[in-house]
Coordinates of C-alpha atoms and ligand atoms in Angstrom, one line a residue:
X1 CA 3.0 17.0 -26.1
X2 CA 6.4 17.1 -25.2
X3 CA 8.3 15.7 -28.2
X4 CA 11.9 15.0 -25.9
X5 CA 12.6 11.3 -25.9
X6 CA 13.0 9.9 -22.7
X7 CA 14.0 6.5 -22.2
X8 CA 13.5 4.5 -18.5
X9 CA 15.9 1.9 -17.6
X10 CA 14.2 -0.5 -15.5
X11 CA 9.9 -0.9 -15.4
X12 CA 10.2 -1.3 -11.0
X13 CA 7.9 0.3 -8.8
X14 CA 10.1 3.3 -9.3
X15 CA 10.6 2.9 -12.9
X16 CA 6.6 2.8 -13.2
X17 CA 5.9 5.8 -10.4
X18 CA 8.6 8.3 -12.5
X19 CA 6.6 7.2 -16.0
X20 CA 3.8 8.1 -14.3
X21 CA 5.0 11.4 -13.3
X22 CA 6.5 11.6 -16.7
X23 CA 2.9 11.4 -18.9
X24 CA 1.3 13.8 -16.3
X25 CA 3.8 16.4 -17.5
X26 CA 3.2 15.7 -21.0
X27 CA 5.7 12.9 -22.5
X28 CA 5.4 9.7 -24.0
X29 CA 8.4 8.1 -22.3
X30 CA 9.9 4.3 -23.4
X31 CA 10.9 2.0 -21.0
X32 CA 13.6 -0.9 -21.7
X33 CA 13.4 -3.6 -18.8
X34 CA 15.2 -6.7 -18.4
X35 CA 12.4 -9.2 -17.4
X36 CA 9.2 -10.2 -19.0
X37 CA 6.8 -8.1 -16.8
X38 CA 6.8 -5.0 -15.0
X39 CA 7.4 -5.0 -10.8
X40 CA 10.9 -5.3 -10.7
X41 CA 11.5 -7.1 -7.2
X42 CA 7.3 -7.0 -6.7
X43 CA 6.5 -10.1 -8.6
X44 CA 4.1 -12.7 -8.4
X45 CA 3.7 -16.4 -9.9
X46 CA 0.3 -18.0 -10.5
X47 CA 0.8 -21.6 -10.6
X48 CA -1.7 -24.8 -10.7
X49 CA -4.0 -21.7 -8.6
X50 CA -1.2 -20.7 -6.1
X51 CA -0.2 -17.4 -5.6
X52 CA 3.3 -17.7 -4.6
X53 CA 5.2 -14.0 -4.3
X54 CA 8.6 -14.2 -5.0
X55 CA 9.7 -13.3 -1.2
X56 CA 7.7 -12.1 1.6
X57 CA 6.5 -8.5 1.4
X58 CA 3.8 -6.0 3.1
X59 CA 2.5 -3.6 1.9
X60 CA 1.6 -0.9 4.7
X61 CA -1.5 1.6 3.4
X62 CA 0.3 4.1 5.4
X63 CA 3.0 4.9 3.6
X64 CA 3.1 8.1 2.2
X65 CA 3.1 6.8 -1.4
X66 CA 1.1 4.5 -1.5
X67 CA -1.7 7.3 -0.2
X68 CA -0.5 8.8 -3.9
X69 CA 0.1 6.0 -6.6
X70 CA -2.6 3.1 -5.5
X71 CA -6.1 3.1 -4.6
X72 CA -5.9 0.8 -1.7
X73 CA -9.1 -0.6 -2.2
X74 CA -8.8 -1.8 -5.6
X75 CA -6.1 -4.1 -4.2
X76 CA -8.1 -6.1 -1.5
X77 CA -5.8 -6.4 0.8
X78 CA -5.3 -9.1 2.9
X79 CA -4.5 -7.4 6.3
X80 CA -2.0 -8.9 8.8
X81 CA -2.5 -8.1 12.9
X82 CA 0.4 -6.4 14.1
X83 CA 3.4 -8.1 16.5
X84 CA 4.2 -11.8 15.8
X85 CA 3.2 -15.3 16.8
X86 CA 6.5 -16.6 18.5
X87 CA 7.6 -19.9 18.4
X88 CA 10.5 -21.0 20.7
X89 CA 11.0 -24.2 22.2
X90 CA 9.2 -24.6 26.0
X91 CA 7.5 -21.1 25.0
X92 CA 5.2 -19.6 22.4
X93 CA 2.5 -17.2 22.6
X94 CA 1.5 -13.7 20.5
X95 CA 3.8 -10.4 21.7
X96 CA 2.7 -7.0 20.0
X97 CA 1.9 -3.6 21.0
X98 CA -0.8 -3.5 23.9
X99 CA -1.4 -0.5 23.7
X100 CA -3.1 -0.7 19.9
X101 CA -3.7 -3.7 19.0
X102 CA -6.8 -5.0 21.6
X103 CA -6.9 -8.4 20.1
X104 CA -3.2 -9.3 21.6
X105 CA -3.7 -7.7 24.6
X106 CA -3.7 -9.9 27.2
X107 CA -1.3 -12.2 25.8
X108 CA 1.5 -9.7 25.6
X109 CA 0.9 -8.7 29.0
X110 CA 1.1 -11.9 30.2
X111 CA 3.8 -13.3 27.7
X112 CA 7.1 -14.9 29.3
X113 CA 8.5 -14.1 26.4
X114 CA 9.0 -10.3 27.7
X115 CA 10.0 -8.9 31.3
X116 CA 7.2 -6.1 31.8
X117 CA 9.0 -3.0 32.2
X118 CA 9.5 -4.4 27.9
X119 CA 6.0 -4.4 27.7
X120 CA 5.5 -1.1 29.0
X121 CA 9.0 0.4 26.7
X122 CA 7.0 -0.9 23.7
X123 CA 3.7 1.5 25.0
X124 CA 6.3 4.1 25.7
X125 CA 8.3 3.9 22.2
X126 CA 4.7 3.9 20.5
X127 CA 3.5 7.1 22.0
X128 CA 7.0 8.3 21.4
X129 CA 6.8 8.0 17.4
X130 CA 3.3 8.7 17.1
X131 CA 4.2 12.4 16.9
X132 CA 7.4 12.1 14.9
X133 CA 7.1 12.4 11.2
X134 CA 8.8 10.5 9.3
X135 CA 11.5 13.3 7.8
X136 CA 11.9 13.6 11.8
X137 CA 12.9 10.0 12.1
X138 CA 15.4 10.0 8.9
X139 CA 17.1 13.1 10.6
X140 CA 17.3 11.4 13.7
X141 CA 20.7 10.2 15.2
X142 CA 21.9 7.1 13.1
X143 CA 22.9 4.3 14.6
X144 CA 22.3 0.4 14.5
X145 CA 18.7 -0.7 15.4
X146 CA 20.6 -2.9 18.0
X147 CA 22.2 -0.3 20.3
X148 CA 19.0 2.0 19.9
X149 CA 17.1 -1.2 21.4
X150 CA 19.6 -1.4 24.2
X151 CA 19.5 2.3 25.1
X152 CA 16.3 2.7 25.0
X153 CA 15.9 -0.4 27.8
X154 CA 15.1 -3.0 26.3
X155 CA 16.0 -6.4 27.9
X156 CA 18.1 -8.7 26.2
X157 CA 15.3 -11.1 26.8
X158 CA 12.6 -9.1 24.3
X159 CA 15.6 -8.5 21.9
X160 CA 15.9 -12.1 21.6
X161 CA 12.5 -13.2 21.4
X162 CA 10.9 -10.8 19.1
X163 CA 12.7 -7.6 18.0
X164 CA 15.7 -10.0 16.7
X165 CA 13.8 -12.3 14.9
X166 CA 11.0 -10.1 13.6
X167 CA 13.3 -7.5 12.5
X168 CA 15.8 -10.2 10.9
X169 CA 12.6 -10.8 8.7
X170 CA 12.1 -6.9 7.4
X171 CA 15.6 -5.6 7.2
X172 CA 17.0 -9.2 6.2
X173 CA 20.0 -9.5 8.2
X174 CA 20.0 -10.8 12.1
X175 CA 22.3 -8.5 13.5
X176 CA 20.1 -5.8 14.0
X177 CA 23.2 -3.9 12.2
X178 CA 20.3 -2.1 10.0
X179 CA 20.3 1.8 10.6
X180 CA 17.6 2.5 13.6
X181 CA 15.8 5.0 11.3
X182 CA 14.8 2.2 9.8
X183 CA 13.7 0.6 12.9
X184 CA 11.7 3.8 13.6
X185 CA 10.3 4.2 10.8
X186 CA 9.0 0.0 10.6
X187 CA 8.2 0.5 14.0
X188 CA 5.7 3.0 13.3
X189 CA 4.0 1.8 10.3
X190 CA 3.3 -1.6 12.0
X191 CA 2.5 -0.3 15.6
X192 CA -0.2 1.6 14.1
X193 CA -1.8 0.6 11.2
X194 CA -2.2 -3.3 10.2
X195 CA -0.1 -4.2 6.9
X196 CA -1.0 -6.5 4.3
X197 CA -0.8 -8.9 0.9
X198 CA -3.2 -7.6 -2.0
X199 CA -5.4 -10.9 -3.1
X200 CA -4.1 -11.2 -5.8
X201 CA -0.2 -11.1 -4.9
X202 CA 2.2 -8.5 -4.3
X203 CA 2.4 -8.4 -8.2
X204 CA -0.8 -6.3 -7.8
X205 CA 0.8 -3.5 -6.7
X206 CA 2.8 -2.9 -10.1
X207 CA 0.7 -3.8 -12.4
X208 CA -1.7 -1.3 -10.6
X209 CA 1.1 1.1 -11.6
X210 CA 1.3 -0.2 -14.9
X211 CA -2.5 0.3 -15.6
X212 CA -2.1 3.9 -15.2
X213 CA 0.3 4.3 -18.3
X214 CA -1.5 5.4 -21.5
X215 CA 1.0 7.0 -23.6
X216 CA 4.2 4.4 -22.2
X217 CA 5.9 2.0 -24.7
X218 CA 7.3 -0.5 -22.9
X219 CA 10.2 -3.0 -24.6
X220 CA 10.1 -6.0 -22.2
X221 CA 13.0 -8.9 -22.2
X222 CA 15.3 -5.8 -23.1
X223 CA 18.2 -5.3 -21.3
X224 CA 20.3 -2.6 -21.3
X225 CA 24.2 -3.0 -21.3
X226 CA 25.6 0.4 -21.0
X227 CA 24.4 4.5 -20.8
X228 CA 25.7 7.0 -23.2
X229 CA 25.5 10.6 -22.4
X230 CA 22.8 10.8 -25.2
X231 CA 22.0 7.3 -25.8
X232 CA 21.8 3.4 -24.4
X233 CA 23.4 0.5 -25.5
X234 CA 20.5 -2.8 -25.7
X235 CA 22.4 -6.2 -24.6
X236 CA 22.1 -6.5 -28.9
X237 CA 24.8 -4.1 -29.5
X238 CA 21.6 -1.7 -31.1
X239 CA 22.1 1.7 -29.7
X240 CA 19.0 4.1 -29.0
X241 CA 19.5 8.2 -28.9
X242 CA 17.5 9.5 -26.3
X243 CA 17.3 13.4 -24.5
X244 CA 17.1 11.9 -21.2
X245 CA 18.0 8.9 -19.8
X246 CA 16.8 7.7 -16.3
X247 CA 18.5 4.8 -14.5
X248 CA 15.5 3.6 -12.2
X249 CA 17.7 0.4 -11.1
X250 CA 21.5 0.1 -9.7
X251 CA 23.8 2.5 -11.8
X252 CA 27.1 0.6 -11.4
X253 CA 26.8 -1.9 -13.7
X254 CA 25.6 0.5 -16.6
X255 CA 27.6 3.7 -16.9
X256 CA 31.5 3.4 -17.0
X257 CA 33.8 5.7 -15.2
X258 CA 31.6 5.9 -11.8
X259 CA 33.5 6.5 -8.6
X260 CA 30.4 5.0 -6.5
X261 CA 30.9 1.8 -5.3
X262 CA 29.1 -1.2 -6.6
X263 CA 26.0 -1.5 -4.7
X264 CA 25.8 -4.4 -1.8
X265 CA 22.9 -6.4 -1.6
X266 CA 21.3 -8.7 1.8
X267 CA 19.1 -12.0 0.2
X268 CA 16.6 -14.1 1.6
X269 CA 15.7 -17.7 0.8
X270 CA 11.6 -18.0 0.2
X271 CA 9.6 -21.8 0.0
X272 CA 6.3 -22.7 -0.1
X273 CA 4.8 -25.8 1.1
X274 CA 2.0 -28.1 1.7
X275 CA 1.5 -28.5 5.1
X276 CA -0.9 -30.9 7.1
X277 CA -2.0 -28.4 9.9
X278 CA -1.9 -25.3 11.0
X279 CA -0.2 -23.7 14.5
X280 CA -1.7 -20.4 14.1
X281 CA -5.3 -19.8 13.4
X282 CA -4.9 -15.7 13.3
X283 CA -3.5 -14.0 10.1
X284 CA -0.7 -12.7 12.0
X285 CA 3.2 -14.2 11.0
X286 CA 5.1 -16.9 12.9
X287 CA 8.9 -16.2 14.7
X288 CA 10.7 -18.7 15.5
X289 CA 13.4 -17.2 17.6
X290 CA 15.6 -19.8 18.3
X291 CA 19.2 -19.2 17.7
X292 CA 20.5 -21.8 15.6
X293 CA 17.5 -22.0 13.3
X294 CA 17.4 -21.3 10.0
X295 CA 13.6 -20.5 9.7
X296 CA 12.8 -16.8 10.7
X297 CA 9.2 -16.5 10.0
X298 CA 6.4 -17.9 8.1
X299 CA 2.7 -17.2 7.4
X300 CA -0.4 -19.4 6.2
X301 CA -1.5 -18.0 2.2
X302 CA -4.5 -20.4 3.1
X303 CA -7.4 -19.5 4.9
X304 CA -8.6 -22.0 8.2
X305 CA -11.9 -23.4 5.8
X306 CA -9.7 -24.0 3.0
X307 CA -8.7 -27.8 2.1
X308 CA -5.5 -27.4 1.4
X309 CA -3.0 -25.8 4.0
X310 CA -0.3 -23.5 2.3
X311 CA 3.0 -22.0 4.1
X312 CA 5.5 -19.2 3.1
X313 CA 8.4 -19.4 4.9
X314 CA 11.4 -17.2 4.8
X315 CA 15.2 -18.3 5.1
X316 CA 17.2 -15.4 6.3
X317 CA 20.5 -16.3 7.2
X318 CA 23.4 -16.7 4.8
X319 CA 24.0 -20.2 3.9
X320 CA 25.4 -21.8 0.9
X321 CA 23.2 -25.2 1.4
X322 CA 22.1 -27.1 -1.8
X323 CA 18.1 -26.5 -2.6
X324 CA 17.6 -29.9 -1.1
X325 CA 19.6 -29.9 2.0
X326 CA 17.4 -26.2 3.2
X327 CA 14.3 -27.6 2.3
X328 CA 14.8 -30.8 4.7
X329 CA 16.6 -28.9 7.5
X330 CA 13.3 -26.2 7.3
X331 CA 10.9 -29.1 7.1
X332 CA 12.8 -30.6 10.5
X333 CA 12.9 -27.4 12.2
X334 CA 9.4 -26.2 11.1
X335 CA 8.8 -30.2 13.2
X336 CA 10.4 -29.6 15.8
X337 CA 10.0 -26.1 16.9
X338 CA 6.9 -25.3 15.6
X339 CA 4.9 -28.7 15.1
X340 CA 4.1 -27.9 11.7
X341 CA 3.9 -31.4 9.5
X342 CA 5.3 -31.0 5.9
X343 CA 3.3 -33.3 3.0
X344 CA 5.2 -31.4 0.3
X345 CA 7.5 -28.4 -1.0
X346 CA 5.6 -26.6 -4.0
X347 CA 8.2 -23.6 -4.6
X348 CA 11.5 -22.1 -4.0
X349 CA 12.7 -18.9 -4.8
X350 CA 16.3 -17.8 -4.1
X351 CA 16.4 -14.3 -4.3
X352 CA 20.3 -12.7 -3.6
X353 CA 19.4 -8.9 -4.7
X354 CA 16.3 -8.2 -1.9
X355 CA 17.3 -5.3 -0.5
X356 CA 20.1 -3.1 -0.8
X357 CA 22.7 -2.4 1.8
X358 CA 22.7 1.0 3.1
X359 CA 24.1 2.5 5.8
X360 CA 23.3 5.9 5.5
X361 CA 19.3 5.6 4.5
X362 CA 17.4 8.7 3.8
X363 CA 13.7 9.2 3.6
X364 CA 13.8 10.4 -0.2
X365 CA 16.4 11.4 -2.8
X366 CA 16.3 15.1 -3.3
X367 CA 15.0 16.4 -6.4
X368 CA 18.6 18.2 -6.8
X369 CA 20.2 15.2 -6.4
X370 CA 18.8 12.6 -9.2
X371 CA 21.1 14.5 -11.8
X372 CA 23.7 12.2 -12.5
X373 CA 25.3 14.0 -15.6
X374 CA 23.4 16.5 -17.8
X375 CA 20.9 14.0 -19.2
X376 CA 21.0 11.1 -17.0
X377 CA 19.0 10.8 -13.8
X378 CA 18.6 8.4 -11.4
X379 CA 15.8 7.3 -9.3
X380 CA 14.9 3.4 -7.1
X381 CA 14.8 2.5 -3.7
X382 CA 18.6 2.0 -3.9
X383 CA 19.2 5.7 -3.7
X384 CA 17.5 6.0 0.4
X385 CA 16.4 2.5 1.7
X386 CA 14.9 -0.6 0.8
X387 CA 10.9 0.1 0.9
X388 CA 7.9 0.3 -1.6
X389 CA 7.5 4.1 0.0
X390 CA 11.3 5.2 -1.1
X391 CA 11.2 3.4 -4.1
X392 CA 7.5 4.9 -5.0
X393 CA 9.1 8.8 -3.9
X394 CA 12.5 8.6 -5.7
X395 CA 10.4 7.9 -8.5
X396 CA 8.4 10.9 -8.4
X397 CA 11.9 13.3 -7.4
X398 CA 13.0 13.7 -11.0
X399 CA 10.4 16.2 -11.0
Ligands
FAD401 C1 12.1 -10.2 -0.8 C2 12.0 -8.7 -0.3 C3 11.1 -8.6 0.7 C4 10.6 -7.5 0.6 N1 10.0 -6.6 1.7 C5 9.3 -5.4 1.2 C6 8.9 -4.9 2.2 O1 7.6 -5.8 3.0 N2 8.2 -3.5 2.7 C7 8.6 -2.8 1.5 O2 8.1 -1.4 1.4 N3 9.7 -3.3 0.7 C8 10.2 -4.2 0.8 N4 10.4 -5.2 0.0 C9 11.7 -4.1 -1.0 C10 10.8 -3.1 -2.6 O3 10.4 -4.8 -3.1 C11 12.0 -2.5 -3.3 O4 11.8 -1.5 -2.4 C12 10.8 -2.0 -4.4 O5 10.7 -2.8 -5.3 C13 12.4 -1.3 -5.1 O6 11.7 -1.1 -6.5 P1 12.7 -0.7 -7.2 O7 12.2 0.2 -8.8 O8 13.7 0.7 -6.8 O9 13.8 -1.5 -8.4 P2 13.4 -2.9 -8.7 O10 12.1 -3.5 -8.3 O11 14.6 -3.5 -8.8 O12 13.5 -2.2 -10.3 C14 14.5 -2.0 -11.1 C15 14.0 -2.6 -12.3 O13 15.1 -3.0 -13.6 C16 15.5 -3.9 -14.0 N5 16.7 -3.5 -14.6 C17 17.7 -4.0 -14.2 N6 19.0 -3.8 -14.5 C18 18.2 -3.3 -16.2 C19 19.2 -3.6 -17.4 N7 20.0 -3.5 -17.7 N8 18.3 -3.4 -18.2 C20 17.0 -3.4 -18.2 N9 16.7 -3.4 -17.2 C21 16.9 -3.7 -15.9 C22 14.5 -4.8 -13.2 O14 14.9 -6.3 -13.8 C23 13.9 -4.5 -12.3 O15 12.6 -4.7 -13.5 C24 11.4 -6.2 -0.7 C25 12.0 -6.4 -1.7 C26 12.4 -7.9 -1.4 C27 13.3 -8.4 -2.9

């Protein structure tokens, strides 16, 4: 066994993967985590038999990091069809990649939500990305997703009816200002393979990572206040010495005299409702393509055969509404635009720090750039891009 003392701050997906690699190298790491469990932004609450993920997120089995660190079969993913069911007053229907998904071939080709030339361009984009590696995507020109879509020749019609609402839900911003590298990355993933949510909720992912750890000590409910060159100070003022410190979260609050700006974040509200009816019978994401609505996307947690229908709804737009006002407006929009009748609100999560807002995204932080100071190293999605893939790969970059 290596006898160096290594302390990790943060038991999110990135900190856990860093710890897995440290154990493999013979260390016995110590993790300090401010919350009561592993997972960070990947958490599920289990209440009254319901599985409430804190924010709608899905896992692509095609993430290279997933294939390295997770046993996909054990997660029992509940897959979504590619594409989405679009709701707009007067028009609605399924839209997706007609070249890949036979189930939505005809509905996409005949949908009035896009021009025929847009449908051909979706196939052209899919084919052009098929042989592009993720590294090539992240080395390509950095422009906004909106500029990319326009220069690719997509019409305003398909941009407003599909790309804007769909990618607002993925990027958690409505203007498609996010780098086109993230667009190409996620379009490639989502158009090639179905993505899904683990049967036991998204928390099953960090739980599976944590189960791989055998030599690690966890300190939960323990907030780290600051990081010095060879020690950390906890919120209760205890100092813990360490040979090496890994910060697997944003650094700005922890290390003094850092020149980098505080991390900017994108937020989302996730509401769970018990509803009376189903308006989509396939496992598909519903999108609201009205410009002024707050509701961005929704999906049913329950199967059609189950007695109670549970809906997860995401609101991406920034707002200053109280929880009651937001629930009321959401309920009205779901009825007016999608004909969904709400019985009651079950849960509401406000997630102010959901995805890091990063202008110059990269695929994975190079091994040589993880060192902040002699004994302090960095991990986390904040170094690259807001995804489970980047979180895991950056945990691995420390080697
Ligand atoms: C609503 C939402 C939707 C998303 N959708 C997707 C998706 O569909 N697909 C996808 O791939 N990714 C998605 N993501 C992104 C993905 O969840 C993140 O990229 C990933 O979880 C980041 O992991 P991390 O370990 O880098 O950071 P975090 O999960 O933030 O982990 C950091 C950990 O450090 C702890 N910590 C922070 N400060 C301290 C301190 N001072 N002391 C002790 N502990 C501390 C935190 O409590 C946390 O546990 C989504 C995220 C959210 C929130």
